[in-house]
Amino acid sequence: MKPYPAITENLIDKAIRFVAPVAAQKRMAARIRLGMYDAFSGASDKPALKSWRASRGDADSDINSALSVLRPRSRDLARNTLLGRGIIRTCRDNVVGSGLYLDARIDRDVLGMSDAEAEKWEANTEREFELFADSTECDIERCLNFYGLQELAFTSALINGESFGVLTHIKDRNSPYKLVVNLIEADRCSNPDNKFDTEQLTSGIEKDENGAPVKYHFSSFHPGSLRYFAQKKEWYEVPAYNSLGLRNVIHLFEKERVGQTRGIPYLTPVIEALRQLEQYTNAELMAAVISGMYTVFLKDEDYDDIDDLENPDGKKEDAVSETKMSAGTMVHLGKGKTIENPIPGRPNSGFDPFFNAIVKQIGASLGVPFEIMLKIFQSSYSASQAAMHEAWRFFKHRRMWLATYFIQPIYERWLWEAVALGRISAPGFFADPLRRKAYLGAEWVGPAKGMIDEMKQINAAKTRIETGITTLKEETINLTGGDYKKNLRQRGEELKQMEQYGLRGGEI
């Protein structure tokens, strides 16, 4: 970087300062600013940067106006492009999988519980939560259970940039718990009557003077549905919090800038690259198909046209204009007709290296390594292991994000209801915020990382356990995603059965 340029006064500057001090001050400030720009090459006016006009707006100015274009394009990529759909499904399967399951972990010291009492409380709470989570009664549409709602909320947040979950209670449910989740697509959150944004209302979210949301406004129908245009447009509002201070609306999005109100689709930085790469792939595929259509062209100087090729109207046409290329076709050429180089040189040997080079850049932008994105593990063991480790850091971060901002708030609302109904005993839950936080402790367990060489990774896990770095419970979760306590009970039953049949322990 260039050293900061010294700003000195010349005779003209001194004369202006003597006659007009204010003007001289502005002149000196302008010179300082120009010097600052010159100190950074990225702010210079070099030819390569001269036509670069980047936006200087705040987060909402830059984002909100573009969402009406970004969301449909992102959805189209996730529906219709091979790579775009693959990226979304890879993230979904590794972050959520079959769902993140509750592992209750209360603060035993704060609650004054013994280990046995705490384990009993945690086991009972997990059973009760499973009664809520494993039923479709928790979905307002009675379509998905809680684990399916997790998957849908996460996928929608990736594709649309955000998703909304409205928490409410419905009495006519075939469950002791009346809490239900209503997932709403991002497009429906908008200003009533599509009015312009104000200082308090931005893209359907009403804020207080500190920028915290106080109300959310949703249209009754999706703006892309026929009902939205056929019926009267209506909006309804939902308070952000209820009278107890609990969330009514969960707004799941990744906040990247201060003051950002709405989220942007995960595929946003690679939309253009994915679109053009898909078009290039289709062009190469079509060229390969055409090159596979073996066609013979016969040229006969005494043969003017073909009697057998006729239109439905009975009119004779030129053979070449009527006959389409297909596998094993023989085409007669009329007198004076010539075909030059009918078969393109395909497959293109440069396609695969170019495709891989672009996919590597897409993977770097999205945080998913090339090998994971394409499910290709042809490098060395260490390289494949490094790719899986790097991808796992990304998936783990996303899982924590989903658990913190979507799953945990729903679990807190459920536990309030469970304690209020008396189905779970939690003394001091409503009176003491510290005890309430101790009861709400939880971890959310999802699919395991996966292993390339199981023996190596299991031996490494054994070493970590023996040195006290981790525990059997942690390693069970990391290696298989299982439950160590359940495994231990099941293993005990198996050993008892082996003894009944005269088998030694561990013999299979």
PDB file of C-alpha atoms in Angstrom, residues 66-276:
ATOM      1  CA  ALA A  66     -33.713  -6.977  -5.706  1.00  0.00           C
ATOM      2  CA  LEU A  67     -35.578  -9.735  -3.857  1.00  0.00           C
ATOM      3  CA  SER A  68     -38.500  -9.853  -6.293  1.00  0.00           C
ATOM      4  CA  VAL A  69     -35.987 -10.953  -8.968  1.00  0.00           C
ATOM      5  CA  LEU A  70     -33.559 -12.978  -6.856  1.00  0.00           C
ATOM      6  CA  ARG A  71     -36.157 -15.275  -5.301  1.00  0.00           C
ATOM      7  CA  PRO A  72     -37.792 -16.517  -8.552  1.00  0.00           C
ATOM      8  CA  ARG A  73     -34.394 -17.040 -10.161  1.00  0.00           C
ATOM      9  CA  SER A  74     -33.127 -18.937  -7.135  1.00  0.00           C
ATOM     10  CA  ARG A  75     -36.240 -21.122  -7.110  1.00  0.00           C
ATOM     11  CA  ASP A  76     -35.823 -21.841 -10.814  1.00  0.00           C
ATOM     12  CA  LEU A  77     -32.194 -22.892 -10.296  1.00  0.00           C
ATOM     13  CA  ALA A  78     -33.209 -25.163  -7.415  1.00  0.00           C
ATOM     14  CA  ARG A  79     -35.980 -26.733  -9.538  1.00  0.00           C
ATOM     15  CA  ASN A  80     -34.525 -27.036 -13.011  1.00  0.00           C
ATOM     16  CA  THR A  81     -30.719 -27.033 -12.940  1.00  0.00           C
ATOM     17  CA  LEU A  82     -28.695 -30.113 -12.112  1.00  0.00           C
ATOM     18  CA  LEU A  83     -26.036 -28.384 -10.055  1.00  0.00           C
ATOM     19  CA  GLY A  84     -28.365 -25.902  -8.345  1.00  0.00           C
ATOM     20  CA  ARG A  85     -30.714 -28.637  -7.176  1.00  0.00           C
ATOM     21  CA  GLY A  86     -27.775 -30.779  -6.105  1.00  0.00           C
ATOM     22  CA  ILE A  87     -26.298 -28.000  -3.952  1.00  0.00           C
ATOM     23  CA  ILE A  88     -29.574 -27.372  -2.115  1.00  0.00           C
ATOM     24  CA  ARG A  89     -30.202 -31.081  -1.495  1.00  0.00           C
ATOM     25  CA  THR A  90     -26.622 -31.657  -0.313  1.00  0.00           C
ATOM     26  CA  CYS A  91     -26.940 -28.865   2.252  1.00  0.00           C
ATOM     27  CA  ARG A  92     -30.357 -30.076   3.365  1.00  0.00           C
ATOM     28  CA  ASP A  93     -29.315 -33.721   3.745  1.00  0.00           C
ATOM     29  CA  ASN A  94     -26.172 -32.919   5.737  1.00  0.00           C
ATOM     30  CA  VAL A  95     -27.552 -30.147   7.935  1.00  0.00           C
ATOM     31  CA  VAL A  96     -31.028 -31.513   8.715  1.00  0.00           C
ATOM     32  CA  GLY A  97     -31.197 -35.036   7.316  1.00  0.00           C
ATOM     33  CA  SER A  98     -34.055 -36.873   8.988  1.00  0.00           C
ATOM     34  CA  GLY A  99     -34.317 -34.081  11.569  1.00  0.00           C
ATOM     35  CA  LEU A 100     -32.500 -32.681  14.602  1.00  0.00           C
ATOM     36  CA  TYR A 101     -33.516 -34.571  17.740  1.00  0.00           C
ATOM     37  CA  LEU A 102     -33.698 -33.231  21.277  1.00  0.00           C
ATOM     38  CA  ASP A 103     -30.936 -34.083  23.725  1.00  0.00           C
ATOM     39  CA  ALA A 104     -32.071 -32.350  26.945  1.00  0.00           C
ATOM     40  CA  ARG A 105     -29.138 -31.048  28.989  1.00  0.00           C
ATOM     41  CA  ILE A 106     -30.335 -29.111  32.020  1.00  0.00           C
ATOM     42  CA  ASP A 107     -28.046 -27.215  34.389  1.00  0.00           C
ATOM     43  CA  ARG A 108     -27.996 -29.587  37.370  1.00  0.00           C
ATOM     44  CA  ASP A 109     -26.054 -27.243  39.633  1.00  0.00           C
ATOM     45  CA  VAL A 110     -28.507 -24.353  39.276  1.00  0.00           C
ATOM     46  CA  LEU A 111     -31.488 -26.650  39.786  1.00  0.00           C
ATOM     47  CA  GLY A 112     -29.880 -28.534  42.674  1.00  0.00           C
ATOM     48  CA  MET A 113     -30.547 -31.961  41.151  1.00  0.00           C
ATOM     49  CA  SER A 114     -28.532 -35.099  41.596  1.00  0.00           C
ATOM     50  CA  ASP A 115     -27.271 -36.905  38.503  1.00  0.00           C
ATOM     51  CA  ALA A 116     -29.992 -39.541  38.833  1.00  0.00           C
ATOM     52  CA  GLU A 117     -32.748 -36.927  39.233  1.00  0.00           C
ATOM     53  CA  ALA A 118     -31.461 -34.894  36.302  1.00  0.00           C
ATOM     54  CA  GLU A 119     -31.243 -37.922  34.009  1.00  0.00           C
ATOM     55  CA  LYS A 120     -34.768 -38.937  34.950  1.00  0.00           C
ATOM     56  CA  TRP A 121     -36.076 -35.404  34.243  1.00  0.00           C
ATOM     57  CA  GLU A 122     -34.256 -35.247  30.900  1.00  0.00           C
ATOM     58  CA  ALA A 123     -35.541 -38.658  29.794  1.00  0.00           C
ATOM     59  CA  ASN A 124     -39.121 -37.763  30.696  1.00  0.00           C
ATOM     60  CA  THR A 125     -38.883 -34.421  28.885  1.00  0.00           C
ATOM     61  CA  GLU A 126     -37.506 -36.075  25.757  1.00  0.00           C
ATOM     62  CA  ARG A 127     -40.412 -38.543  25.767  1.00  0.00           C
ATOM     63  CA  GLU A 128     -42.942 -35.746  26.173  1.00  0.00           C
ATOM     64  CA  PHE A 129     -41.351 -33.686  23.414  1.00  0.00           C
ATOM     65  CA  GLU A 130     -41.414 -36.697  21.109  1.00  0.00           C
ATOM     66  CA  LEU A 131     -45.166 -36.877  21.711  1.00  0.00           C
ATOM     67  CA  PHE A 132     -45.379 -33.366  20.272  1.00  0.00           C
ATOM     68  CA  ALA A 133     -42.678 -33.585  17.605  1.00  0.00           C
ATOM     69  CA  ASP A 134     -43.446 -36.990  16.095  1.00  0.00           C
ATOM     70  CA  SER A 135     -47.057 -36.061  15.267  1.00  0.00           C
ATOM     71  CA  THR A 136     -48.336 -34.017  12.332  1.00  0.00           C
ATOM     72  CA  GLU A 137     -50.624 -32.209  14.805  1.00  0.00           C
ATOM     73  CA  CYS A 138     -47.813 -29.704  15.365  1.00  0.00           C
ATOM     74  CA  ASP A 139     -48.161 -28.537  11.748  1.00  0.00           C
ATOM     75  CA  ILE A 140     -51.019 -26.112  11.088  1.00  0.00           C
ATOM     76  CA  GLU A 141     -51.670 -27.971   7.822  1.00  0.00           C
ATOM     77  CA  ARG A 142     -51.401 -31.393   9.544  1.00  0.00           C
ATOM     78  CA  CYS A 143     -49.004 -32.490   6.847  1.00  0.00           C
ATOM     79  CA  LEU A 144     -45.525 -32.660   8.422  1.00  0.00           C
ATOM     80  CA  ASN A 145     -44.206 -33.585  11.820  1.00  0.00           C
ATOM     81  CA  PHE A 146     -41.715 -31.336  13.586  1.00  0.00           C
ATOM     82  CA  TYR A 147     -38.744 -32.904  11.806  1.00  0.00           C
ATOM     83  CA  GLY A 148     -40.393 -32.358   8.441  1.00  0.00           C
ATOM     84  CA  LEU A 149     -41.041 -28.738   9.411  1.00  0.00           C
ATOM     85  CA  GLN A 150     -37.347 -28.337  10.188  1.00  0.00           C
ATOM     86  CA  GLU A 151     -36.433 -29.619   6.736  1.00  0.00           C
ATOM     87  CA  LEU A 152     -38.974 -27.414   4.967  1.00  0.00           C
ATOM     88  CA  ALA A 153     -38.021 -24.280   6.932  1.00  0.00           C
ATOM     89  CA  PHE A 154     -34.314 -24.806   6.238  1.00  0.00           C
ATOM     90  CA  THR A 155     -34.800 -25.558   2.531  1.00  0.00           C
ATOM     91  CA  SER A 156     -37.073 -22.540   2.120  1.00  0.00           C
ATOM     92  CA  ALA A 157     -34.523 -20.338   3.881  1.00  0.00           C
ATOM     93  CA  LEU A 158     -31.811 -21.518   1.472  1.00  0.00           C
ATOM     94  CA  ILE A 159     -33.867 -21.048  -1.675  1.00  0.00           C
ATOM     95  CA  ASN A 160     -35.760 -17.864  -0.758  1.00  0.00           C
ATOM     96  CA  GLY A 161     -33.228 -16.395   1.630  1.00  0.00           C
ATOM     97  CA  GLU A 162     -35.575 -16.621   4.613  1.00  0.00           C
ATOM     98  CA  SER A 163     -38.618 -18.350   6.014  1.00  0.00           C
ATOM     99  CA  PHE A 164     -41.221 -17.383   8.589  1.00  0.00           C
ATOM    100  CA  GLY A 165     -42.794 -19.554  11.249  1.00  0.00           C
ATOM    101  CA  VAL A 166     -45.844 -18.232  13.103  1.00  0.00           C
ATOM    102  CA  LEU A 167     -46.482 -19.960  16.442  1.00  0.00           C
ATOM    103  CA  THR A 168     -50.064 -20.207  17.594  1.00  0.00           C
ATOM    104  CA  HIS A 169     -52.387 -22.490  19.572  1.00  0.00           C
ATOM    105  CA  ILE A 170     -55.316 -24.420  18.096  1.00  0.00           C
ATOM    106  CA  LYS A 171     -57.718 -26.165  20.468  1.00  0.00           C
ATOM    107  CA  ASP A 172     -59.162 -28.828  18.149  1.00  0.00           C
ATOM    108  CA  ARG A 173     -56.003 -30.936  17.943  1.00  0.00           C
ATOM    109  CA  ASN A 174     -55.709 -34.640  18.732  1.00  0.00           C
ATOM    110  CA  SER A 175     -52.797 -33.987  21.042  1.00  0.00           C
ATOM    111  CA  PRO A 176     -52.372 -32.794  24.609  1.00  0.00           C
ATOM    112  CA  TYR A 177     -50.303 -29.948  23.170  1.00  0.00           C
ATOM    113  CA  LYS A 178     -52.090 -27.235  21.181  1.00  0.00           C
ATOM    114  CA  LEU A 179     -48.982 -25.436  19.928  1.00  0.00           C
ATOM    115  CA  VAL A 180     -48.782 -25.454  16.121  1.00  0.00           C
ATOM    116  CA  VAL A 181     -46.296 -24.056  13.616  1.00  0.00           C
ATOM    117  CA  ASN A 182     -47.474 -22.179  10.535  1.00  0.00           C
ATOM    118  CA  LEU A 183     -44.688 -21.881   7.952  1.00  0.00           C
ATOM    119  CA  ILE A 184     -45.128 -18.884   5.617  1.00  0.00           C
ATOM    120  CA  GLU A 185     -43.139 -18.308   2.439  1.00  0.00           C
ATOM    121  CA  ALA A 186     -41.046 -15.161   2.324  1.00  0.00           C
ATOM    122  CA  ASP A 187     -42.967 -13.531  -0.554  1.00  0.00           C
ATOM    123  CA  ARG A 188     -46.075 -13.147   1.614  1.00  0.00           C
ATOM    124  CA  CYS A 189     -44.377 -10.819   4.101  1.00  0.00           C
ATOM    125  CA  SER A 190     -44.905  -7.376   2.590  1.00  0.00           C
ATOM    126  CA  ASN A 191     -46.265  -3.925   3.314  1.00  0.00           C
ATOM    127  CA  PRO A 192     -50.084  -3.743   3.451  1.00  0.00           C
ATOM    128  CA  ASP A 193     -51.499  -2.710   0.061  1.00  0.00           C
ATOM    129  CA  ASN A 194     -47.888  -2.792  -1.232  1.00  0.00           C
ATOM    130  CA  LYS A 195     -47.204   0.661   0.173  1.00  0.00           C
ATOM    131  CA  PHE A 196     -43.746   2.190   0.137  1.00  0.00           C
ATOM    132  CA  ASP A 197     -41.377   1.610   3.032  1.00  0.00           C
ATOM    133  CA  THR A 198     -41.321   4.057   5.918  1.00  0.00           C
ATOM    134  CA  GLU A 199     -38.990   4.550   8.868  1.00  0.00           C
ATOM    135  CA  GLN A 200     -41.064   2.130  10.954  1.00  0.00           C
ATOM    136  CA  LEU A 201     -42.249  -0.317   8.270  1.00  0.00           C
ATOM    137  CA  THR A 202     -39.811  -2.100   5.943  1.00  0.00           C
ATOM    138  CA  SER A 203     -40.852  -4.901   3.577  1.00  0.00           C
ATOM    139  CA  GLY A 204     -43.678  -6.041   5.821  1.00  0.00           C
ATOM    140  CA  ILE A 205     -41.762  -5.829   9.115  1.00  0.00           C
ATOM    141  CA  GLU A 206     -42.674  -3.092  11.561  1.00  0.00           C
ATOM    142  CA  LYS A 207     -39.888  -2.020  13.938  1.00  0.00           C
ATOM    143  CA  ASP A 208     -39.512   0.113  17.048  1.00  0.00           C
ATOM    144  CA  GLU A 209     -37.111   3.033  17.441  1.00  0.00           C
ATOM    145  CA  ASN A 210     -34.249   0.595  18.165  1.00  0.00           C
ATOM    146  CA  GLY A 211     -34.810  -1.432  15.001  1.00  0.00           C
ATOM    147  CA  ALA A 212     -36.312  -4.454  16.808  1.00  0.00           C
ATOM    148  CA  PRO A 213     -39.349  -6.054  15.082  1.00  0.00           C
ATOM    149  CA  VAL A 214     -42.700  -5.487  16.781  1.00  0.00           C
ATOM    150  CA  LYS A 215     -45.134  -6.664  14.073  1.00  0.00           C
ATOM    151  CA  TYR A 216     -45.081  -8.751  10.901  1.00  0.00           C
ATOM    152  CA  HIS A 217     -47.520  -8.142   8.040  1.00  0.00           C
ATOM    153  CA  PHE A 218     -48.497 -11.045   5.768  1.00  0.00           C
ATOM    154  CA  SER A 219     -50.698 -11.116   2.688  1.00  0.00           C
ATOM    155  CA  SER A 220     -53.517 -13.659   2.828  1.00  0.00           C
ATOM    156  CA  PHE A 221     -52.322 -15.227  -0.434  1.00  0.00           C
ATOM    157  CA  HIS A 222     -48.993 -15.666  -2.161  1.00  0.00           C
ATOM    158  CA  PRO A 223     -48.407 -12.800  -4.634  1.00  0.00           C
ATOM    159  CA  GLY A 224     -47.767 -15.349  -7.366  1.00  0.00           C
ATOM    160  CA  SER A 225     -51.015 -17.275  -6.882  1.00  0.00           C
ATOM    161  CA  LEU A 226     -54.184 -16.857  -8.937  1.00  0.00           C
ATOM    162  CA  ARG A 227     -56.190 -16.183  -5.780  1.00  0.00           C
ATOM    163  CA  TYR A 228     -54.000 -13.157  -5.077  1.00  0.00           C
ATOM    164  CA  PHE A 229     -55.268 -11.494  -8.251  1.00  0.00           C
ATOM    165  CA  ALA A 230     -58.749 -12.998  -8.379  1.00  0.00           C
ATOM    166  CA  GLN A 231     -59.782 -12.010  -4.865  1.00  0.00           C
ATOM    167  CA  LYS A 232     -59.520  -8.881  -2.803  1.00  0.00           C
ATOM    168  CA  LYS A 233     -55.994  -8.409  -1.498  1.00  0.00           C
ATOM    169  CA  GLU A 234     -55.894  -8.614   2.271  1.00  0.00           C
ATOM    170  CA  TRP A 235     -53.136  -8.431   4.857  1.00  0.00           C
ATOM    171  CA  TYR A 236     -53.045  -9.441   8.508  1.00  0.00           C
ATOM    172  CA  GLU A 237     -50.542  -8.576  11.204  1.00  0.00           C
ATOM    173  CA  VAL A 238     -48.916 -10.778  13.839  1.00  0.00           C
ATOM    174  CA  PRO A 239     -47.183  -9.316  16.926  1.00  0.00           C
ATOM    175  CA  ALA A 240     -43.543 -10.348  17.182  1.00  0.00           C
ATOM    176  CA  TYR A 241     -43.958 -11.374  20.841  1.00  0.00           C
ATOM    177  CA  ASN A 242     -46.869 -12.401  23.019  1.00  0.00           C
ATOM    178  CA  SER A 243     -47.788 -11.017  26.451  1.00  0.00           C
ATOM    179  CA  LEU A 244     -45.296 -13.396  28.138  1.00  0.00           C
ATOM    180  CA  GLY A 245     -42.413 -12.150  26.007  1.00  0.00           C
ATOM    181  CA  LEU A 246     -42.266 -15.335  23.934  1.00  0.00           C
ATOM    182  CA  ARG A 247     -41.823 -15.276  20.187  1.00  0.00           C
ATOM    183  CA  ASN A 248     -44.937 -15.367  18.044  1.00  0.00           C
ATOM    184  CA  VAL A 249     -42.977 -15.167  14.791  1.00  0.00           C
ATOM    185  CA  ILE A 250     -39.706 -16.887  13.962  1.00  0.00           C
ATOM    186  CA  HIS A 251     -37.845 -15.133  11.164  1.00  0.00           C
ATOM    187  CA  LEU A 252     -35.124 -17.485   9.930  1.00  0.00           C
ATOM    188  CA  PHE A 253     -32.525 -15.686   7.816  1.00  0.00           C
ATOM    189  CA  GLU A 254     -28.779 -15.080   7.789  1.00  0.00           C
ATOM    190  CA  LYS A 255     -27.934 -11.519   8.727  1.00  0.00           C
ATOM    191  CA  GLU A 256     -24.815 -10.297   6.948  1.00  0.00           C
ATOM    192  CA  ARG A 257     -25.091  -6.511   7.366  1.00  0.00           C
ATOM    193  CA  VAL A 258     -26.014  -4.150  10.185  1.00  0.00           C
ATOM    194  CA  GLY A 259     -29.621  -3.007   9.820  1.00  0.00           C
ATOM    195  CA  GLN A 260     -30.546  -5.842   7.440  1.00  0.00           C
ATOM    196  CA  THR A 261     -34.265  -6.636   7.578  1.00  0.00           C
ATOM    197  CA  ARG A 262     -34.718  -9.401   4.996  1.00  0.00           C
ATOM    198  CA  GLY A 263     -32.574 -12.329   3.896  1.00  0.00           C
ATOM    199  CA  ILE A 264     -31.108 -13.077   0.463  1.00  0.00           C
ATOM    200  CA  PRO A 265     -31.139 -16.494  -1.271  1.00  0.00           C
ATOM    201  CA  TYR A 266     -28.170 -18.749  -0.601  1.00  0.00           C
ATOM    202  CA  LEU A 267     -27.458 -19.060  -4.341  1.00  0.00           C
ATOM    203  CA  THR A 268     -27.415 -15.280  -4.932  1.00  0.00           C
ATOM    204  CA  PRO A 269     -23.650 -14.831  -5.599  1.00  0.00           C
ATOM    205  CA  VAL A 270     -23.587 -17.723  -8.104  1.00  0.00           C
ATOM    206  CA  ILE A 271     -26.909 -17.234  -9.920  1.00  0.00           C
ATOM    207  CA  GLU A 272     -25.266 -16.015 -13.117  1.00  0.00           C
ATOM    208  CA  ALA A 273     -22.549 -18.683 -13.048  1.00  0.00           C
ATOM    209  CA  LEU A 274     -25.054 -21.512 -12.461  1.00  0.00           C
ATOM    210  CA  ARG A 275     -27.347 -20.266 -15.215  1.00  0.00           C
ATOM    211  CA  GLN A 276     -24.599 -19.980 -17.817  1.00  0.00           C
TER     212      GLN A 276
END
